[in-house]
Tab-separated table of N, CA and C and ligand atoms in Angstrom:
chain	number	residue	atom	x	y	z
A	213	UNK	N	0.847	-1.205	0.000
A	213	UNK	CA	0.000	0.000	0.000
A	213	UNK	C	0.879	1.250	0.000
A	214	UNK	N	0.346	2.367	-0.603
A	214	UNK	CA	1.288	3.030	-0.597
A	214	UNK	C	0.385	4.460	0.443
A	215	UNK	N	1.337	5.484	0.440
A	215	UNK	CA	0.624	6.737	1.371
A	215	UNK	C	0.523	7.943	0.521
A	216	UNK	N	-0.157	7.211	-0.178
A	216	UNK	CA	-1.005	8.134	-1.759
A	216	UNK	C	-2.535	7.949	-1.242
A	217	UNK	N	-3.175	9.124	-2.014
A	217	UNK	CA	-4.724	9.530	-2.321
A	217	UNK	C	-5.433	7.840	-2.327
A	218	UNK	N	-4.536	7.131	-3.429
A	218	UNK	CA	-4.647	6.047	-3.951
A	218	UNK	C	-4.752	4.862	-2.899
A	219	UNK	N	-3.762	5.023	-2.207
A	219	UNK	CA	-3.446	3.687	-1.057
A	219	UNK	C	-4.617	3.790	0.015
A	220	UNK	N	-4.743	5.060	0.421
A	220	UNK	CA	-6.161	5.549	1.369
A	220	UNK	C	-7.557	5.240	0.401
A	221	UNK	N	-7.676	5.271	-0.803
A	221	UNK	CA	-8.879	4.919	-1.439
A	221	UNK	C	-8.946	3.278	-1.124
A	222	UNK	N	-7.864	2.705	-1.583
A	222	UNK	CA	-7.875	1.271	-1.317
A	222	UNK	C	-7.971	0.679	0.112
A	223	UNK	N	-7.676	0.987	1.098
A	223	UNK	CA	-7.431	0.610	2.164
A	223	UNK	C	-9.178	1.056	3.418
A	224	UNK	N	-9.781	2.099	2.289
A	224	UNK	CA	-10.963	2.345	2.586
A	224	UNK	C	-10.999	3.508	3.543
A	225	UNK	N	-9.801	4.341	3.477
A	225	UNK	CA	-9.633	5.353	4.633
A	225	UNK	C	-10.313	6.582	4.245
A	226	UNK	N	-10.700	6.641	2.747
A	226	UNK	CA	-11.020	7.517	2.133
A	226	UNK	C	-12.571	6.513	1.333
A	227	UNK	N	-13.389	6.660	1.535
A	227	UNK	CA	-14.618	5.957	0.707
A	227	UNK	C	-14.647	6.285	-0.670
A	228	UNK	N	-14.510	5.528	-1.509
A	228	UNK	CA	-14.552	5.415	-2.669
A	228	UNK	C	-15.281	4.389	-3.717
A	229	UNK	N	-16.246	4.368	-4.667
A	229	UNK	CA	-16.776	3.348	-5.247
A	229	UNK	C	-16.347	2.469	-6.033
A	230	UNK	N	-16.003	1.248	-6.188
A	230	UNK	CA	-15.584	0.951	-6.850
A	230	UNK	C	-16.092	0.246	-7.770
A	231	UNK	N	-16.001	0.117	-9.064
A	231	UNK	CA	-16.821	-0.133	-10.466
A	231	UNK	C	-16.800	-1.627	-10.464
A	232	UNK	N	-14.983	-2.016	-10.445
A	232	UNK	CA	-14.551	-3.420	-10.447
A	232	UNK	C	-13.860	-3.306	-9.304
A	233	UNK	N	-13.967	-4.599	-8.760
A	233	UNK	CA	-12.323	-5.110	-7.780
A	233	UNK	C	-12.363	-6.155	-7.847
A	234	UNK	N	-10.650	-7.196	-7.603
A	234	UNK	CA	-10.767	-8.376	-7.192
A	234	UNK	C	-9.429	-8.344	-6.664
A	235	UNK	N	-8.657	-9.339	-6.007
A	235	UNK	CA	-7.412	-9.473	-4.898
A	235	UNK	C	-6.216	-8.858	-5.782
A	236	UNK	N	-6.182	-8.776	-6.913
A	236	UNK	CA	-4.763	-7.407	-6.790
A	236	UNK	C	-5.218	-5.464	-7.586
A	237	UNK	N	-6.768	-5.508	-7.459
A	237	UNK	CA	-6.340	-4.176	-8.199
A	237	UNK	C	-7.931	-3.678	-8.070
A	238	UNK	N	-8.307	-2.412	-7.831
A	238	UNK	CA	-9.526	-1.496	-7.894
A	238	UNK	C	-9.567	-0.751	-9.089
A	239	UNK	N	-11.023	-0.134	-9.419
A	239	UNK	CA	-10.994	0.519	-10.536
A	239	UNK	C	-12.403	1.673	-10.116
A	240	UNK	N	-11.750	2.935	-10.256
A	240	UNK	CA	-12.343	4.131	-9.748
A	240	UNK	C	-12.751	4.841	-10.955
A	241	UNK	N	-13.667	5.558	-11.038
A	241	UNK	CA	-14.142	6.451	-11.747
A	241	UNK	C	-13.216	8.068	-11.581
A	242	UNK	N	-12.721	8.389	-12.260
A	242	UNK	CA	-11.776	9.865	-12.224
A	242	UNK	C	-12.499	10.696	-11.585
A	243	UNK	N	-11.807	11.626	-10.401
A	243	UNK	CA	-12.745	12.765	-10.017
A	243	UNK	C	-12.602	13.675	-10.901
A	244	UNK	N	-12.079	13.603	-11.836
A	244	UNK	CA	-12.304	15.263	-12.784
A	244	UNK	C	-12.203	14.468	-14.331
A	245	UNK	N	-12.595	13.947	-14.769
A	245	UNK	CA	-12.737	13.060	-15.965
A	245	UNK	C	-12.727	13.882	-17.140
A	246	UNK	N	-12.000	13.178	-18.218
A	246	UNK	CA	-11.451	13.603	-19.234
A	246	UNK	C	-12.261	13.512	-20.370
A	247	UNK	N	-13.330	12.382	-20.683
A	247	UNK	CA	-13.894	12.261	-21.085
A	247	UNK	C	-15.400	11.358	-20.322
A	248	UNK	N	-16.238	10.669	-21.243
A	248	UNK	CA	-17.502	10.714	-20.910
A	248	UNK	C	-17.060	9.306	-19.849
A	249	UNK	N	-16.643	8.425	-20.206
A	249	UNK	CA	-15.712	7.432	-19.530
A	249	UNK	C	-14.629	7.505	-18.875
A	250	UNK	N	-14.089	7.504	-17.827
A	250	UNK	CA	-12.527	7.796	-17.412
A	250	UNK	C	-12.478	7.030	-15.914
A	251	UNK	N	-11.957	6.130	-16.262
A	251	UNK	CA	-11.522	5.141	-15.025
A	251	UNK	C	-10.220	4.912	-15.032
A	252	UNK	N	-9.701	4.790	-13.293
A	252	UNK	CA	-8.320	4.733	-13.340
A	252	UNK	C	-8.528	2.945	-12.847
A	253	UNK	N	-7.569	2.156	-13.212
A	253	UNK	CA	-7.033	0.998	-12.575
A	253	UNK	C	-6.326	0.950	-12.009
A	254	UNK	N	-6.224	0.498	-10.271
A	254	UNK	CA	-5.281	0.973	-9.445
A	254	UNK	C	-4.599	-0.483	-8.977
A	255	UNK	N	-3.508	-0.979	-9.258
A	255	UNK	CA	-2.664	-2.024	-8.216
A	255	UNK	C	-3.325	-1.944	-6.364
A	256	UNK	N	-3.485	-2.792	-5.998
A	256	UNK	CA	-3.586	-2.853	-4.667
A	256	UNK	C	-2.444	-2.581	-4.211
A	257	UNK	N	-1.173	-3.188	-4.792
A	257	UNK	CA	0.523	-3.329	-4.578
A	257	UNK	C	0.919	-1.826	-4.902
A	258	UNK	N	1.265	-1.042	-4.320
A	258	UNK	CA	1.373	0.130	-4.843
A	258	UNK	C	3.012	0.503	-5.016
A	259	UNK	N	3.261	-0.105	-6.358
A	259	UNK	CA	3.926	0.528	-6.991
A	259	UNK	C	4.230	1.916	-7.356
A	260	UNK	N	5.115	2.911	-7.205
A	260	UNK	CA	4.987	4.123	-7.616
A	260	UNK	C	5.351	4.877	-8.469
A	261	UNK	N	6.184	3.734	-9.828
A	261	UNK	CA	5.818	4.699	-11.045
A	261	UNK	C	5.806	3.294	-12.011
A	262	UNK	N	5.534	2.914	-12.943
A	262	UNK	CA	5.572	1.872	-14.280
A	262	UNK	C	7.489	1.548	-14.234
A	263	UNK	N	8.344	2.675	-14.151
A	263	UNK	CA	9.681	2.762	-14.272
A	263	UNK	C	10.354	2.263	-12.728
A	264	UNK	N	9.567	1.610	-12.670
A	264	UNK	CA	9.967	1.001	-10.720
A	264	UNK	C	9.222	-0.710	-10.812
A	265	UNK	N	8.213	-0.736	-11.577
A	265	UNK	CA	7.741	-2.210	-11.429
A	265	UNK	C	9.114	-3.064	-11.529
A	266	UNK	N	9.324	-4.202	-10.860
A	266	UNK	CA	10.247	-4.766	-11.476
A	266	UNK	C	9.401	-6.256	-11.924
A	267	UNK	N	10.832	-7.310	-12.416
A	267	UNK	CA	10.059	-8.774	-13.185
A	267	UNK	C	9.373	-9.576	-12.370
A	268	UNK	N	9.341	-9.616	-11.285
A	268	UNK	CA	8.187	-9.981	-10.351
A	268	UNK	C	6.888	-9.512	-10.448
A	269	UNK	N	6.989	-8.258	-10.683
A	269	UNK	CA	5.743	-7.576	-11.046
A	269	UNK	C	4.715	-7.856	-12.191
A	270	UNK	N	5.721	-8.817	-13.337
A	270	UNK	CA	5.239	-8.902	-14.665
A	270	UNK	C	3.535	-9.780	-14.597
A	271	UNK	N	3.267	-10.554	-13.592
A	271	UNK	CA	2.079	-11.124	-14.003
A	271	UNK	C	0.787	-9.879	-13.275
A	272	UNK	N	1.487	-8.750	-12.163
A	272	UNK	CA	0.314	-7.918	-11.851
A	272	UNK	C	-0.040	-7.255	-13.439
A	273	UNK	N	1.205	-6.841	-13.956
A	273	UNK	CA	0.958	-5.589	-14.857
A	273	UNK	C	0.367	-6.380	-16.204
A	274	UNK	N	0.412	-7.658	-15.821
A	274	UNK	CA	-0.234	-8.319	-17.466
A	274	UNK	C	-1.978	-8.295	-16.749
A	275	UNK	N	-2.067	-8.258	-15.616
A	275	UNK	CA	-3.373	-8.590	-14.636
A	275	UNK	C	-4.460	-7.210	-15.306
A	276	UNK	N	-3.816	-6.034	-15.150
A	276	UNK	CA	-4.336	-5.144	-15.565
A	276	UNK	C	-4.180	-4.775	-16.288
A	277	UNK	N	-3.991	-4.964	-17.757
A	277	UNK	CA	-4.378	-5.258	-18.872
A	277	UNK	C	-5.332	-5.948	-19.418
A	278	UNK	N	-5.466	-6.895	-18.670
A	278	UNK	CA	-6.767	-7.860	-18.732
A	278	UNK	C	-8.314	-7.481	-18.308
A	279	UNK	N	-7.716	-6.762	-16.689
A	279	UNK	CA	-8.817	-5.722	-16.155
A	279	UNK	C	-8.987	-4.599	-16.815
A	280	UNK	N	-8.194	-4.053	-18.024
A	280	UNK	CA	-8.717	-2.952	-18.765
A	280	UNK	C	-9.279	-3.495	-19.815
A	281	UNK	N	-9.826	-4.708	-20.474
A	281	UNK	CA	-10.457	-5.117	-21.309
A	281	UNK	C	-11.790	-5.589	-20.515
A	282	UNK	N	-11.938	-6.646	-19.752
A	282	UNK	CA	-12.925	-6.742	-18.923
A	282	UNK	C	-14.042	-5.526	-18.075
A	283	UNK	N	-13.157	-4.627	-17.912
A	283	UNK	CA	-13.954	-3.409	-17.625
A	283	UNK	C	-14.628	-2.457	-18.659
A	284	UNK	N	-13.649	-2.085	-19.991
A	284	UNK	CA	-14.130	-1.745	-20.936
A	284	UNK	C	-15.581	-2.789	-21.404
A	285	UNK	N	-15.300	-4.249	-21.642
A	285	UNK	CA	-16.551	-4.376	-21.816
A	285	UNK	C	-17.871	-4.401	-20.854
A	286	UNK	N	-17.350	-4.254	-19.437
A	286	UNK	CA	-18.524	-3.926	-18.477
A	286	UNK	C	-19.395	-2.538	-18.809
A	287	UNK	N	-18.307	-1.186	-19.504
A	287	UNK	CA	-19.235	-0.663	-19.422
A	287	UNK	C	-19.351	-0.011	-21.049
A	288	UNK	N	-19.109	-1.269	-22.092
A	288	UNK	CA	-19.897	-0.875	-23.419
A	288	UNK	C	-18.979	-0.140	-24.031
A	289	UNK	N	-17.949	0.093	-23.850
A	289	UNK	CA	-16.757	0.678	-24.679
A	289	UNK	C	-15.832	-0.322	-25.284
A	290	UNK	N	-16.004	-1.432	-25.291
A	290	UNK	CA	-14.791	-2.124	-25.973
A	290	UNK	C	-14.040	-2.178	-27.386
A	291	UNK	N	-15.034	-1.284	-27.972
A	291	UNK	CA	-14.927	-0.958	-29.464
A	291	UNK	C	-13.625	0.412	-29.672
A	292	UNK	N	-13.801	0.896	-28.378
A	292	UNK	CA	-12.825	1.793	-29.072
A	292	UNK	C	-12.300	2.818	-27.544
A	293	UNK	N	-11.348	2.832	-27.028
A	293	UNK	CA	-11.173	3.133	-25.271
A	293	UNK	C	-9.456	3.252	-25.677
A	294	UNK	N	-8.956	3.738	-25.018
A	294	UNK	CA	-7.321	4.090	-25.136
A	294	UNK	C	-6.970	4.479	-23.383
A	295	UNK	N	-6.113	3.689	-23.383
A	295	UNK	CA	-5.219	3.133	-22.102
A	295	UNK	C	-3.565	4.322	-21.551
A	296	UNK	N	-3.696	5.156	-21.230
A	296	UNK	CA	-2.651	6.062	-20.714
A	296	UNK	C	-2.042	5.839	-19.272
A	297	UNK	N	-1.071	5.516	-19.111
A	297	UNK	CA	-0.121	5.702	-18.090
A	297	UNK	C	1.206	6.568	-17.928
A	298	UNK	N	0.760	8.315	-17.111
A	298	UNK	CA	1.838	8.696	-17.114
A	298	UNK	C	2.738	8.144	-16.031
A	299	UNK	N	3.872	8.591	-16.597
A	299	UNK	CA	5.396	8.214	-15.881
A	299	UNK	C	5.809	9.274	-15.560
A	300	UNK	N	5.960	9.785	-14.260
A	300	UNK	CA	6.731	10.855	-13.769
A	300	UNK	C	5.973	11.976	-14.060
A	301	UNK	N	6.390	12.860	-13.195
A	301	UNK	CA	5.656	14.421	-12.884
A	301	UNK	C	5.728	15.110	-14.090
A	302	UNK	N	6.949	15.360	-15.335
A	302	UNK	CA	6.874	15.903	-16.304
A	302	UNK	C	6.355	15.180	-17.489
A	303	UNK	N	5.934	14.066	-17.130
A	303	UNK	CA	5.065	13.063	-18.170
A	303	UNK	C	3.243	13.054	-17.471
A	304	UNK	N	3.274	14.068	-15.972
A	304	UNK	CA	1.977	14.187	-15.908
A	304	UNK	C	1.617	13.732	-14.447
A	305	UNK	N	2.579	12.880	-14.487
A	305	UNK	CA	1.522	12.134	-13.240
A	305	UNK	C	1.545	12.962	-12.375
A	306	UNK	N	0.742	12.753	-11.177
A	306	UNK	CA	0.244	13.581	-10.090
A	306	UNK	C	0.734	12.640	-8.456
A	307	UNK	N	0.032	11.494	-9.211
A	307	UNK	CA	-0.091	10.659	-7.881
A	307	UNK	C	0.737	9.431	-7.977
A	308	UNK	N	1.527	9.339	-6.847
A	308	UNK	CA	2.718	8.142	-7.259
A	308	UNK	C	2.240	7.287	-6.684
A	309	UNK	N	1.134	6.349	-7.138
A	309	UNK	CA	0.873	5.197	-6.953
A	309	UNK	C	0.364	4.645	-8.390
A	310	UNK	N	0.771	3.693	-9.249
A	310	UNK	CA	1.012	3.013	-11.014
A	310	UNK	C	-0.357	3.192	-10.759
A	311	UNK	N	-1.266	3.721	-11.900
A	311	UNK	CA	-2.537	3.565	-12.308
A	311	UNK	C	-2.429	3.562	-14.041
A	312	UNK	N	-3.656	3.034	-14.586
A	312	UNK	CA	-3.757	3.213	-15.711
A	312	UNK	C	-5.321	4.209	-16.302
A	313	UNK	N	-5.090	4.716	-16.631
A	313	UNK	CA	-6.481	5.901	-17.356
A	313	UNK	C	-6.587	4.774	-18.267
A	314	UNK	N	-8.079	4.416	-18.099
A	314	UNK	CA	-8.544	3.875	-19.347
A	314	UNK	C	-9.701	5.054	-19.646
A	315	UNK	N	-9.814	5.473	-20.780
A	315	UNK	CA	-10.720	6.637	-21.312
A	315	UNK	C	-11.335	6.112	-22.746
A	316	UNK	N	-12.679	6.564	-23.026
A	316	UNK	CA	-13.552	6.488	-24.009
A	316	UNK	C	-15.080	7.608	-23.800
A	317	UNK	N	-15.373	6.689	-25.210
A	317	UNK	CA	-16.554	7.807	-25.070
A	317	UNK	C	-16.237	9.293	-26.064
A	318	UNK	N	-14.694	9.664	-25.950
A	318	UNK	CA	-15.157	10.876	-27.139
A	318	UNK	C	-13.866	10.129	-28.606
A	319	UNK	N	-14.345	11.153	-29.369
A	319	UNK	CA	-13.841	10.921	-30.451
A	319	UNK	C	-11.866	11.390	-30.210
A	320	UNK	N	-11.346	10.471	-30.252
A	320	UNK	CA	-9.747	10.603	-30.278
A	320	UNK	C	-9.106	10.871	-31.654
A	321	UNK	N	-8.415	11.828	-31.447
A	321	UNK	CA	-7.596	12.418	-32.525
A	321	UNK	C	-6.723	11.203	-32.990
A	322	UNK	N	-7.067	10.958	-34.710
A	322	UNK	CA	-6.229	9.957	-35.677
A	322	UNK	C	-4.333	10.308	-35.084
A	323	UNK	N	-4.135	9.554	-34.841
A	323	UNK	CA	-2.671	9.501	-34.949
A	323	UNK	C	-1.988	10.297	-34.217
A	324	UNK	N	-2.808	10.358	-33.024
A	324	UNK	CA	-1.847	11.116	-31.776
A	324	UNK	C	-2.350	10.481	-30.236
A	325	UNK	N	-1.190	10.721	-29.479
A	325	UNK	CA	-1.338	9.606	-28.693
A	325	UNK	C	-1.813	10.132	-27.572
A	326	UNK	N	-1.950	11.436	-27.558
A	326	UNK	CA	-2.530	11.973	-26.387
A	326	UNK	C	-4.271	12.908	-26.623
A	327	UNK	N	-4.610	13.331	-25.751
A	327	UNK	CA	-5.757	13.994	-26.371
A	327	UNK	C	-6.994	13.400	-27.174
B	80	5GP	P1	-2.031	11.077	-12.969
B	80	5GP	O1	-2.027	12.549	-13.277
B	80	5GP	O2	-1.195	10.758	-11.750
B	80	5GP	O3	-1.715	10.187	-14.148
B	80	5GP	O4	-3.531	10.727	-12.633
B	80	5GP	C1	-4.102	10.952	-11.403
B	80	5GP	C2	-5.588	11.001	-11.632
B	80	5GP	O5	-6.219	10.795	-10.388
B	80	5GP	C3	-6.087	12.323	-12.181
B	80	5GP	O6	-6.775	12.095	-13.403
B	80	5GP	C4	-7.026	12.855	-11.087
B	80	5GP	O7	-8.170	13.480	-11.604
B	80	5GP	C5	-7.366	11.592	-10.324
B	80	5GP	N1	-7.621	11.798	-8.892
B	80	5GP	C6	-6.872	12.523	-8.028
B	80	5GP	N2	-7.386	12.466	-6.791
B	80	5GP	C7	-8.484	11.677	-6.874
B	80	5GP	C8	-9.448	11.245	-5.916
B	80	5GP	O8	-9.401	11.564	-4.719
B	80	5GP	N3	-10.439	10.428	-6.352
B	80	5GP	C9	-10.524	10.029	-7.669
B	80	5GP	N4	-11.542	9.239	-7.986
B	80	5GP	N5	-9.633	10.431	-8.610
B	80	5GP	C10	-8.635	11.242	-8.204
């Protein structure tokens, strides 16, 4: 667990809903959402950046990948949803506990990876 926003959502110190869960990872709805869809996938294991997981880690981070397809089709986006994980404060992130933005719902710009 880590002593992020994140680790207190998980640990229930902070009430939070959760869409999906199962024994390694939660999945929250964004408080300020990017689009019409915007869920983060959170490790229970709180890792604190993608550039820190190490090869032990490899079957969580294949875990949620799986939970970003399974959730996409829970809620009717599987056709078309794009998966962002920033790395580090000048790549964005905010909160150092590994999450993944899965986002859908608006129309994404052809051939750019952000936005
Ligand atoms: P990052 O910028 O680290 O990639 O993403 C952090 C995300 O967490 C942001 O999109 C931000 O809106 C979201 N966030 C920050 N605090 C909270 C919170 O307390 N609850 C929820 N549900 N989302 C949060």
């Amino acid at each position: 667990m880590s002593d992020t926003i994140f680790g207190k959502i998980i640990s229930g110190e902070i009430p939070s809903e959760f869409i999906y869960e199962d024994e390694y990872c939660v999945v929250i709805n964004d408080i300020n959402p990017q689009a019409p869809v915007h869920v983060l996938i959170i490790p229970r294991q709180g890792i604190s950046r993608l550039a820190d997981a190490e090869d032990a880690d490899q079957a969580l981070l294949g875990h949620l990948m799986l939970v970003a397809g399974k959730v996409a089709r829970q809620l009717g986006v599987e056709e078309a949803f794009r998966l962002i994980i920033n790395n580090g404060a000048e790549a964005g992130q905010t909160v150092f506990h590994l999450h993944l933005h899965l986002i859908a719902g608006r129309k994404f710009a052809e051939g750019q990876m952000a936005g």
